[in-house]
């Protein structure tokens, strides 16, 4: 397996064995080595194409040694339309990276997107930009910062649903609810915005998000919890969107509406 396969996947904690790519190199600090490791391909939303596209690496890949277990790789990925993304990888080896078949993992990946490229599509409408900011913060190792955006989305979904249902609640000057948990209970009782799979944990979800935001946990824990928390928050968005789409479909078919 070539290194490009690892670089083209989401970073994971597990080391994966790859074909040797810097075999016999000294691995001195700052040493630059050209790489023959295949083509890197990552998916992004291209606004020019209006869809998720695979961006492929262009030109000769190269690495710089930080030490004999750690290298830095910079590359430019491009869409067929010409849109580009600059990507930086920090690759770690379990033993010496100059081995014939080293076991490696991507310790960190960071992107600089051009103006017409996004991490996510616009499928989540008004929440898409906040989801993108959450992912960018996460990829830059900002644990608490990434969770801030997830909590903001949770609050937005709840408040917007409350407003649509005509549920009154006490607000701060900026419009945020004074008692979010109480509002969440009212909204969920009337419209069930939380998916049934974790409905009984809705308070726990907000507590987790709030604890990390308010500094009760360190940055590292925020990073560890980001992916599952992200999935649950996206699940809430999808649940609300699905309910609205189902409602519209039933109205179009002139089906009698039951209770939500």
PDB file of C-alpha atoms in Angstrom:
ATOM      1  CA  UNK A   1       0.000   0.000   0.000  1.00  0.00           C
ATOM      2  CA  UNK A   2       1.376   3.395  -0.979  1.00  0.00           C
ATOM      3  CA  UNK A   3       1.555   6.371   1.345  1.00  0.00           C
ATOM      4  CA  UNK A   4      -0.913   8.249  -0.886  1.00  0.00           C
ATOM      5  CA  UNK A   5      -3.645   5.843   0.242  1.00  0.00           C
ATOM      6  CA  UNK A   6      -3.150   6.937   3.878  1.00  0.00           C
ATOM      7  CA  UNK A   7      -2.979  10.613   2.920  1.00  0.00           C
ATOM      8  CA  UNK A   8      -6.237  10.290   0.983  1.00  0.00           C
ATOM      9  CA  UNK A   9      -8.190   9.060   4.014  1.00  0.00           C
ATOM     10  CA  UNK A  10      -9.374  10.752   7.198  1.00  0.00           C
ATOM     11  CA  UNK A  11      -6.600  10.733   9.827  1.00  0.00           C
ATOM     12  CA  UNK A  12      -6.968   7.856  12.307  1.00  0.00           C
ATOM     13  CA  UNK A  13      -5.027   6.902  15.437  1.00  0.00           C
ATOM     14  CA  UNK A  14      -4.052   3.473  14.115  1.00  0.00           C
ATOM     15  CA  UNK A  15      -0.726   2.971  12.322  1.00  0.00           C
ATOM     16  CA  UNK A  16      -0.908   1.418   8.845  1.00  0.00           C
ATOM     17  CA  UNK A  17       1.907  -0.355   7.039  1.00  0.00           C
ATOM     18  CA  UNK A  18       2.934   1.177   3.720  1.00  0.00           C
ATOM     19  CA  UNK A  19       5.579   0.580   1.099  1.00  0.00           C
ATOM     20  CA  UNK A  20       8.891   2.188   1.953  1.00  0.00           C
ATOM     21  CA  UNK A  21       9.169   5.676   0.477  1.00  0.00           C
ATOM     22  CA  UNK A  22      12.311   7.171   2.078  1.00  0.00           C
ATOM     23  CA  UNK A  23      14.317   3.958   2.432  1.00  0.00           C
ATOM     24  CA  UNK A  24      18.025   4.540   3.090  1.00  0.00           C
ATOM     25  CA  UNK A  25      17.679   8.294   3.679  1.00  0.00           C
ATOM     26  CA  UNK A  26      19.587   9.783   6.614  1.00  0.00           C
ATOM     27  CA  UNK A  27      16.517  11.485   8.034  1.00  0.00           C
ATOM     28  CA  UNK A  28      18.414  14.491   9.329  1.00  0.00           C
ATOM     29  CA  UNK A  29      16.459  17.509  10.538  1.00  0.00           C
ATOM     30  CA  UNK A  30      15.341  19.627   7.580  1.00  0.00           C
ATOM     31  CA  UNK A  31      16.337  17.090   4.920  1.00  0.00           C
ATOM     32  CA  UNK A  32      14.059  17.395   1.885  1.00  0.00           C
ATOM     33  CA  UNK A  33      13.220  14.296  -0.148  1.00  0.00           C
ATOM     34  CA  UNK A  34      11.153  13.930  -3.331  1.00  0.00           C
ATOM     35  CA  UNK A  35       8.470  11.259  -2.984  1.00  0.00           C
ATOM     36  CA  UNK A  36       7.093   8.664  -5.394  1.00  0.00           C
ATOM     37  CA  UNK A  37       4.035   7.604  -3.411  1.00  0.00           C
ATOM     38  CA  UNK A  38       1.150   7.870  -5.857  1.00  0.00           C
ATOM     39  CA  UNK A  39      -1.512  10.560  -6.178  1.00  0.00           C
ATOM     40  CA  UNK A  40      -3.320  12.050  -3.184  1.00  0.00           C
ATOM     41  CA  UNK A  41      -7.056  12.622  -3.614  1.00  0.00           C
ATOM     42  CA  UNK A  42      -9.418  14.325  -1.165  1.00  0.00           C
ATOM     43  CA  UNK A  43     -13.049  15.354  -1.526  1.00  0.00           C
ATOM     44  CA  UNK A  44     -14.228  18.958  -1.205  1.00  0.00           C
ATOM     45  CA  UNK A  45     -17.258  20.935  -2.277  1.00  0.00           C
ATOM     46  CA  UNK A  46     -16.370  22.945  -5.373  1.00  0.00           C
ATOM     47  CA  UNK A  47     -18.612  25.971  -5.771  1.00  0.00           C
ATOM     48  CA  UNK A  48     -17.638  26.327  -9.434  1.00  0.00           C
ATOM     49  CA  UNK A  49     -18.795  22.770 -10.168  1.00  0.00           C
ATOM     50  CA  UNK A  50     -21.640  22.961  -7.643  1.00  0.00           C
ATOM     51  CA  UNK A  51     -20.896  19.517  -6.226  1.00  0.00           C
ATOM     52  CA  UNK A  52     -18.530  17.381  -4.154  1.00  0.00           C
ATOM     53  CA  UNK A  53     -15.442  16.723  -6.262  1.00  0.00           C
ATOM     54  CA  UNK A  54     -12.221  14.794  -5.754  1.00  0.00           C
ATOM     55  CA  UNK A  55      -9.215  17.126  -5.776  1.00  0.00           C
ATOM     56  CA  UNK A  56      -5.979  15.391  -6.842  1.00  0.00           C
ATOM     57  CA  UNK A  57      -2.372  16.283  -6.019  1.00  0.00           C
ATOM     58  CA  UNK A  58      -0.419  18.057  -8.719  1.00  0.00           C
ATOM     59  CA  UNK A  59       3.319  18.107  -9.299  1.00  0.00           C
ATOM     60  CA  UNK A  60       6.047  16.258  -7.432  1.00  0.00           C
ATOM     61  CA  UNK A  61       5.306  15.489  -3.780  1.00  0.00           C
ATOM     62  CA  UNK A  62       8.142  16.061  -1.329  1.00  0.00           C
ATOM     63  CA  UNK A  63       8.695  15.735   2.388  1.00  0.00           C
ATOM     64  CA  UNK A  64      10.863  17.438   4.975  1.00  0.00           C
ATOM     65  CA  UNK A  65      12.273  15.422   7.885  1.00  0.00           C
ATOM     66  CA  UNK A  66      11.537  16.706  11.376  1.00  0.00           C
ATOM     67  CA  UNK A  67      13.223  13.642  12.863  1.00  0.00           C
ATOM     68  CA  UNK A  68      13.521   9.962  11.927  1.00  0.00           C
ATOM     69  CA  UNK A  69       9.900   9.285  12.924  1.00  0.00           C
ATOM     70  CA  UNK A  70       8.237  12.476  11.752  1.00  0.00           C
ATOM     71  CA  UNK A  71       7.955  14.159   8.349  1.00  0.00           C
ATOM     72  CA  UNK A  72       6.073  17.135   6.919  1.00  0.00           C
ATOM     73  CA  UNK A  73       4.429  16.988   3.492  1.00  0.00           C
ATOM     74  CA  UNK A  74       3.008  19.971   1.591  1.00  0.00           C
ATOM     75  CA  UNK A  75       0.969  19.545  -1.566  1.00  0.00           C
ATOM     76  CA  UNK A  76      -1.508  21.298  -3.815  1.00  0.00           C
ATOM     77  CA  UNK A  77      -4.722  19.488  -4.739  1.00  0.00           C
ATOM     78  CA  UNK A  78      -6.748  20.595  -7.744  1.00  0.00           C
ATOM     79  CA  UNK A  79     -10.224  20.039  -9.129  1.00  0.00           C
ATOM     80  CA  UNK A  80     -10.737  19.461 -12.856  1.00  0.00           C
ATOM     81  CA  UNK A  81     -12.100  23.011 -13.112  1.00  0.00           C
ATOM     82  CA  UNK A  82      -8.862  24.449 -11.711  1.00  0.00           C
ATOM     83  CA  UNK A  83      -9.951  25.204  -8.138  1.00  0.00           C
ATOM     84  CA  UNK A  84      -7.197  24.380  -5.634  1.00  0.00           C
ATOM     85  CA  UNK A  85      -6.595  23.467  -2.002  1.00  0.00           C
ATOM     86  CA  UNK A  86      -3.254  23.666  -0.204  1.00  0.00           C
ATOM     87  CA  UNK A  87      -2.839  20.740   2.200  1.00  0.00           C
ATOM     88  CA  UNK A  88      -0.226  20.065   4.843  1.00  0.00           C
ATOM     89  CA  UNK A  89       0.307  16.658   6.451  1.00  0.00           C
ATOM     90  CA  UNK A  90       2.289  15.716   9.528  1.00  0.00           C
ATOM     91  CA  UNK A  91       3.102  12.014   9.158  1.00  0.00           C
ATOM     92  CA  UNK A  92       4.389   9.917  12.050  1.00  0.00           C
ATOM     93  CA  UNK A  93       6.003   6.482  11.898  1.00  0.00           C
ATOM     94  CA  UNK A  94       5.750   3.872  14.654  1.00  0.00           C
ATOM     95  CA  UNK A  95       9.467   3.135  14.266  1.00  0.00           C
ATOM     96  CA  UNK A  96      11.943   4.802  11.945  1.00  0.00           C
ATOM     97  CA  UNK A  97      10.199   6.134   8.863  1.00  0.00           C
ATOM     98  CA  UNK A  98      13.179   5.121   6.696  1.00  0.00           C
ATOM     99  CA  UNK A  99      12.340   1.415   7.197  1.00  0.00           C
ATOM    100  CA  UNK A 100      11.524  -0.788   4.199  1.00  0.00           C
ATOM    101  CA  UNK A 101       7.867  -1.151   5.290  1.00  0.00           C
ATOM    102  CA  UNK A 102       7.145   1.543   7.878  1.00  0.00           C
ATOM    103  CA  UNK A 103       3.903   1.739   9.843  1.00  0.00           C
ATOM    104  CA  UNK A 104       2.610   5.310   9.636  1.00  0.00           C
ATOM    105  CA  UNK A 105      -0.336   7.514  10.466  1.00  0.00           C
ATOM    106  CA  UNK A 106      -1.348  11.080   9.691  1.00  0.00           C
ATOM    107  CA  UNK A 107      -0.823  12.900  12.953  1.00  0.00           C
ATOM    108  CA  UNK A 108      -2.266  16.157  11.625  1.00  0.00           C
ATOM    109  CA  UNK A 109      -3.818  17.476   8.423  1.00  0.00           C
ATOM    110  CA  UNK A 110      -4.476  21.121   7.706  1.00  0.00           C
ATOM    111  CA  UNK A 111      -6.014  22.776   4.651  1.00  0.00           C
ATOM    112  CA  UNK A 112      -6.053  26.262   3.208  1.00  0.00           C
ATOM    113  CA  UNK A 113      -9.109  26.479   0.966  1.00  0.00           C
ATOM    114  CA  UNK A 114      -9.381  28.822  -1.992  1.00  0.00           C
ATOM    115  CA  UNK A 115     -12.412  31.123  -2.186  1.00  0.00           C
ATOM    116  CA  UNK A 116     -14.534  28.744  -4.263  1.00  0.00           C
ATOM    117  CA  UNK A 117     -13.826  25.568  -2.241  1.00  0.00           C
ATOM    118  CA  UNK A 118     -15.520  24.390   0.928  1.00  0.00           C
ATOM    119  CA  UNK A 119     -15.166  21.389   3.226  1.00  0.00           C
ATOM    120  CA  UNK A 120     -18.910  20.737   3.254  1.00  0.00           C
ATOM    121  CA  UNK A 121     -21.652  21.160   0.686  1.00  0.00           C
ATOM    122  CA  UNK A 122     -24.596  23.470   1.280  1.00  0.00           C
ATOM    123  CA  UNK A 123     -26.967  20.550   1.952  1.00  0.00           C
ATOM    124  CA  UNK A 124     -27.497  21.708   5.546  1.00  0.00           C
ATOM    125  CA  UNK A 125     -28.566  25.167   4.383  1.00  0.00           C
ATOM    126  CA  UNK A 126     -28.226  27.828   7.107  1.00  0.00           C
ATOM    127  CA  UNK A 127     -26.159  25.467   9.261  1.00  0.00           C
ATOM    128  CA  UNK A 128     -23.595  24.560   6.587  1.00  0.00           C
ATOM    129  CA  UNK A 129     -21.215  27.432   7.313  1.00  0.00           C
ATOM    130  CA  UNK A 130     -21.171  26.739  11.066  1.00  0.00           C
ATOM    131  CA  UNK A 131     -20.515  23.052  10.429  1.00  0.00           C
ATOM    132  CA  UNK A 132     -17.640  24.022   8.175  1.00  0.00           C
ATOM    133  CA  UNK A 133     -16.171  26.321  10.828  1.00  0.00           C
ATOM    134  CA  UNK A 134     -16.486  23.520  13.386  1.00  0.00           C
ATOM    135  CA  UNK A 135     -14.565  21.134  11.123  1.00  0.00           C
ATOM    136  CA  UNK A 136     -11.877  23.698  10.339  1.00  0.00           C
ATOM    137  CA  UNK A 137     -11.362  24.412  14.048  1.00  0.00           C
ATOM    138  CA  UNK A 138     -11.116  20.675  14.709  1.00  0.00           C
ATOM    139  CA  UNK A 139      -8.561  20.172  11.947  1.00  0.00           C
ATOM    140  CA  UNK A 140      -6.491  22.978  13.467  1.00  0.00           C
ATOM    141  CA  UNK A 141      -6.493  21.222  16.865  1.00  0.00           C
ATOM    142  CA  UNK A 142      -8.882  23.733  18.469  1.00  0.00           C
ATOM    143  CA  UNK A 143     -10.943  21.373  20.608  1.00  0.00           C
ATOM    144  CA  UNK A 144     -13.010  23.915  22.516  1.00  0.00           C
ATOM    145  CA  UNK A 145     -13.370  26.147  19.452  1.00  0.00           C
ATOM    146  CA  UNK A 146     -14.794  23.313  17.361  1.00  0.00           C
ATOM    147  CA  UNK A 147     -17.342  22.475  20.065  1.00  0.00           C
ATOM    148  CA  UNK A 148     -18.452  26.124  20.327  1.00  0.00           C
ATOM    149  CA  UNK A 149     -19.830  25.900  16.788  1.00  0.00           C
ATOM    150  CA  UNK A 150     -21.625  22.617  17.493  1.00  0.00           C
ATOM    151  CA  UNK A 151     -23.326  24.090  20.543  1.00  0.00           C
ATOM    152  CA  UNK A 152     -24.292  27.179  18.544  1.00  0.00           C
ATOM    153  CA  UNK A 153     -25.951  24.954  15.920  1.00  0.00           C
ATOM    154  CA  UNK A 154     -27.850  23.018  18.611  1.00  0.00           C
ATOM    155  CA  UNK A 155     -29.100  26.308  20.056  1.00  0.00           C
ATOM    156  CA  UNK A 156     -30.036  27.685  16.613  1.00  0.00           C
ATOM    157  CA  UNK A 157     -32.067  24.606  15.655  1.00  0.00           C
ATOM    158  CA  UNK A 158     -33.944  24.729  18.962  1.00  0.00           C
ATOM    159  CA  UNK A 159     -34.629  28.478  18.920  1.00  0.00           C
ATOM    160  CA  UNK A 160     -35.673  28.546  15.251  1.00  0.00           C
ATOM    161  CA  UNK A 161     -38.031  25.616  15.803  1.00  0.00           C
ATOM    162  CA  UNK A 162     -39.470  27.318  18.885  1.00  0.00           C
ATOM    163  CA  UNK A 163     -40.102  30.493  16.902  1.00  0.00           C
ATOM    164  CA  UNK A 164     -41.747  28.522  14.080  1.00  0.00           C
ATOM    165  CA  UNK A 165     -44.037  26.783  16.590  1.00  0.00           C
ATOM    166  CA  UNK A 166     -44.866  29.997  18.408  1.00  0.00           C
ATOM    167  CA  UNK A 167     -43.309  28.823  21.672  1.00  0.00           C
ATOM    168  CA  UNK A 168     -42.561  31.788  23.895  1.00  0.00           C
ATOM    169  CA  UNK A 169     -39.428  31.882  26.040  1.00  0.00           C
ATOM    170  CA  UNK A 170     -37.334  34.350  28.026  1.00  0.00           C
ATOM    171  CA  UNK A 171     -34.472  35.780  26.007  1.00  0.00           C
ATOM    172  CA  UNK A 172     -31.248  37.603  26.637  1.00  0.00           C
ATOM    173  CA  UNK A 173     -30.728  40.854  24.759  1.00  0.00           C
ATOM    174  CA  UNK A 174     -29.060  39.011  21.862  1.00  0.00           C
ATOM    175  CA  UNK A 175     -32.021  36.642  21.479  1.00  0.00           C
ATOM    176  CA  UNK A 176     -30.521  33.566  23.152  1.00  0.00           C
ATOM    177  CA  UNK A 177     -32.803  31.742  25.613  1.00  0.00           C
ATOM    178  CA  UNK A 178     -32.236  32.358  29.313  1.00  0.00           C
ATOM    179  CA  UNK A 179     -33.022  28.740  30.111  1.00  0.00           C
ATOM    180  CA  UNK A 180     -32.023  26.600  27.152  1.00  0.00           C
ATOM    181  CA  UNK A 181     -32.754  23.255  28.801  1.00  0.00           C
ATOM    182  CA  UNK A 182     -36.336  24.286  29.610  1.00  0.00           C
ATOM    183  CA  UNK A 183     -36.836  25.531  26.043  1.00  0.00           C
ATOM    184  CA  UNK A 184     -35.394  22.311  24.606  1.00  0.00           C
ATOM    185  CA  UNK A 185     -37.895  20.270  26.632  1.00  0.00           C
ATOM    186  CA  UNK A 186     -40.816  22.395  25.372  1.00  0.00           C
ATOM    187  CA  UNK A 187     -39.698  22.209  21.745  1.00  0.00           C
ATOM    188  CA  UNK A 188     -38.911  18.514  21.783  1.00  0.00           C
ATOM    189  CA  UNK A 189     -42.209  17.673  23.473  1.00  0.00           C
ATOM    190  CA  UNK A 190     -44.107  19.437  20.701  1.00  0.00           C
ATOM    191  CA  UNK A 191     -42.002  18.637  17.642  1.00  0.00           C
ATOM    192  CA  UNK A 192     -39.391  15.970  18.567  1.00  0.00           C
ATOM    193  CA  UNK A 193     -36.306  17.612  17.090  1.00  0.00           C
ATOM    194  CA  UNK A 194     -34.019  15.047  18.772  1.00  0.00           C
ATOM    195  CA  UNK A 195     -33.783  11.702  16.910  1.00  0.00           C
ATOM    196  CA  UNK A 196     -35.419   8.856  18.827  1.00  0.00           C
ATOM    197  CA  UNK A 197     -32.089   6.992  18.973  1.00  0.00           C
ATOM    198  CA  UNK A 198     -30.723   9.442  21.556  1.00  0.00           C
ATOM    199  CA  UNK A 199     -33.803  11.396  22.650  1.00  0.00           C
ATOM    200  CA  UNK A 200     -33.321  10.384  26.277  1.00  0.00           C
ATOM    201  CA  UNK A 201     -29.805  11.884  26.189  1.00  0.00           C
ATOM    202  CA  UNK A 202     -30.735  15.342  24.881  1.00  0.00           C
ATOM    203  CA  UNK A 203     -29.832  17.063  28.150  1.00  0.00           C
ATOM    204  CA  UNK A 204     -26.600  15.102  28.333  1.00  0.00           C
ATOM    205  CA  UNK A 205     -25.668  16.196  24.809  1.00  0.00           C
ATOM    206  CA  UNK A 206     -26.066  19.880  25.677  1.00  0.00           C
ATOM    207  CA  UNK A 207     -24.180  19.339  28.953  1.00  0.00           C
ATOM    208  CA  UNK A 208     -21.267  17.749  27.079  1.00  0.00           C
ATOM    209  CA  UNK A 209     -21.131  20.622  24.607  1.00  0.00           C
ATOM    210  CA  UNK A 210     -21.365  23.236  27.352  1.00  0.00           C
ATOM    211  CA  UNK A 211     -18.771  21.602  29.623  1.00  0.00           C
ATOM    212  CA  UNK A 212     -16.119  21.668  26.908  1.00  0.00           C
ATOM    213  CA  UNK A 213     -16.994  25.234  25.898  1.00  0.00           C
ATOM    214  CA  UNK A 214     -16.798  26.497  29.476  1.00  0.00           C
ATOM    215  CA  UNK A 215     -13.404  24.917  30.068  1.00  0.00           C
ATOM    216  CA  UNK A 216     -14.404  22.020  32.296  1.00  0.00           C
ATOM    217  CA  UNK A 217     -12.398  19.754  29.939  1.00  0.00           C
ATOM    218  CA  UNK A 218      -9.093  20.336  28.192  1.00  0.00           C
ATOM    219  CA  UNK A 219      -8.527  20.885  24.466  1.00  0.00           C
ATOM    220  CA  UNK A 220      -7.427  17.294  23.932  1.00  0.00           C
ATOM    221  CA  UNK A 221     -10.694  15.893  25.265  1.00  0.00           C
ATOM    222  CA  UNK A 222     -12.632  18.299  23.060  1.00  0.00           C
ATOM    223  CA  UNK A 223     -10.764  16.933  20.039  1.00  0.00           C
ATOM    224  CA  UNK A 224     -11.423  13.334  21.095  1.00  0.00           C
ATOM    225  CA  UNK A 225     -15.145  13.981  21.514  1.00  0.00           C
ATOM    226  CA  UNK A 226     -15.609  16.139  18.425  1.00  0.00           C
ATOM    227  CA  UNK A 227     -16.463  13.426  15.879  1.00  0.00           C
ATOM    228  CA  UNK A 228     -19.257  11.721  17.893  1.00  0.00           C
ATOM    229  CA  UNK A 229     -20.667  15.076  19.036  1.00  0.00           C
ATOM    230  CA  UNK A 230     -20.550  16.356  15.458  1.00  0.00           C
ATOM    231  CA  UNK A 231     -22.504  13.305  14.263  1.00  0.00           C
ATOM    232  CA  UNK A 232     -25.201  13.767  16.906  1.00  0.00           C
ATOM    233  CA  UNK A 233     -25.646  17.463  16.095  1.00  0.00           C
ATOM    234  CA  UNK A 234     -25.855  16.671  12.369  1.00  0.00           C
ATOM    235  CA  UNK A 235     -28.437  14.023  13.291  1.00  0.00           C
ATOM    236  CA  UNK A 236     -30.603  16.726  14.864  1.00  0.00           C
ATOM    237  CA  UNK A 237     -30.373  18.888  11.733  1.00  0.00           C
ATOM    238  CA  UNK A 238     -31.249  15.940   9.493  1.00  0.00           C
ATOM    239  CA  UNK A 239     -34.152  14.964  11.735  1.00  0.00           C
ATOM    240  CA  UNK A 240     -35.674  18.459  11.541  1.00  0.00           C
ATOM    241  CA  UNK A 241     -35.165  18.643   7.775  1.00  0.00           C
ATOM    242  CA  UNK A 242     -36.686  15.182   7.297  1.00  0.00           C
ATOM    243  CA  UNK A 243     -39.755  16.047   9.338  1.00  0.00           C
ATOM    244  CA  UNK A 244     -40.349  19.154   7.230  1.00  0.00           C
ATOM    245  CA  UNK A 245     -39.828  17.273   3.965  1.00  0.00           C
ATOM    246  CA  UNK A 246     -42.184  14.480   5.064  1.00  0.00           C
ATOM    247  CA  UNK A 247     -44.775  17.070   6.044  1.00  0.00           C
ATOM    248  CA  UNK A 248     -44.543  18.752   2.643  1.00  0.00           C
ATOM    249  CA  UNK A 249     -44.797  15.380   0.873  1.00  0.00           C
ATOM    250  CA  UNK A 250     -47.950  14.458   2.814  1.00  0.00           C
ATOM    251  CA  UNK A 251     -49.516  17.840   2.088  1.00  0.00           C
ATOM    252  CA  UNK A 252     -48.785  17.421  -1.616  1.00  0.00           C
ATOM    253  CA  UNK A 253     -50.477  13.993  -1.571  1.00  0.00           C
ATOM    254  CA  UNK A 254     -53.391  15.415   0.447  1.00  0.00           C
ATOM    255  CA  UNK A 255     -52.885  12.869   3.202  1.00  0.00           C
ATOM    256  CA  UNK A 256     -54.542  13.612   6.500  1.00  0.00           C
ATOM    257  CA  UNK A 257     -52.017  14.875   9.046  1.00  0.00           C
ATOM    258  CA  UNK A 258     -51.602  13.022  12.274  1.00  0.00           C
ATOM    259  CA  UNK A 259     -49.908  14.508  15.288  1.00  0.00           C
ATOM    260  CA  UNK A 260     -46.174  15.235  15.039  1.00  0.00           C
TER     261      UNK A 260
END
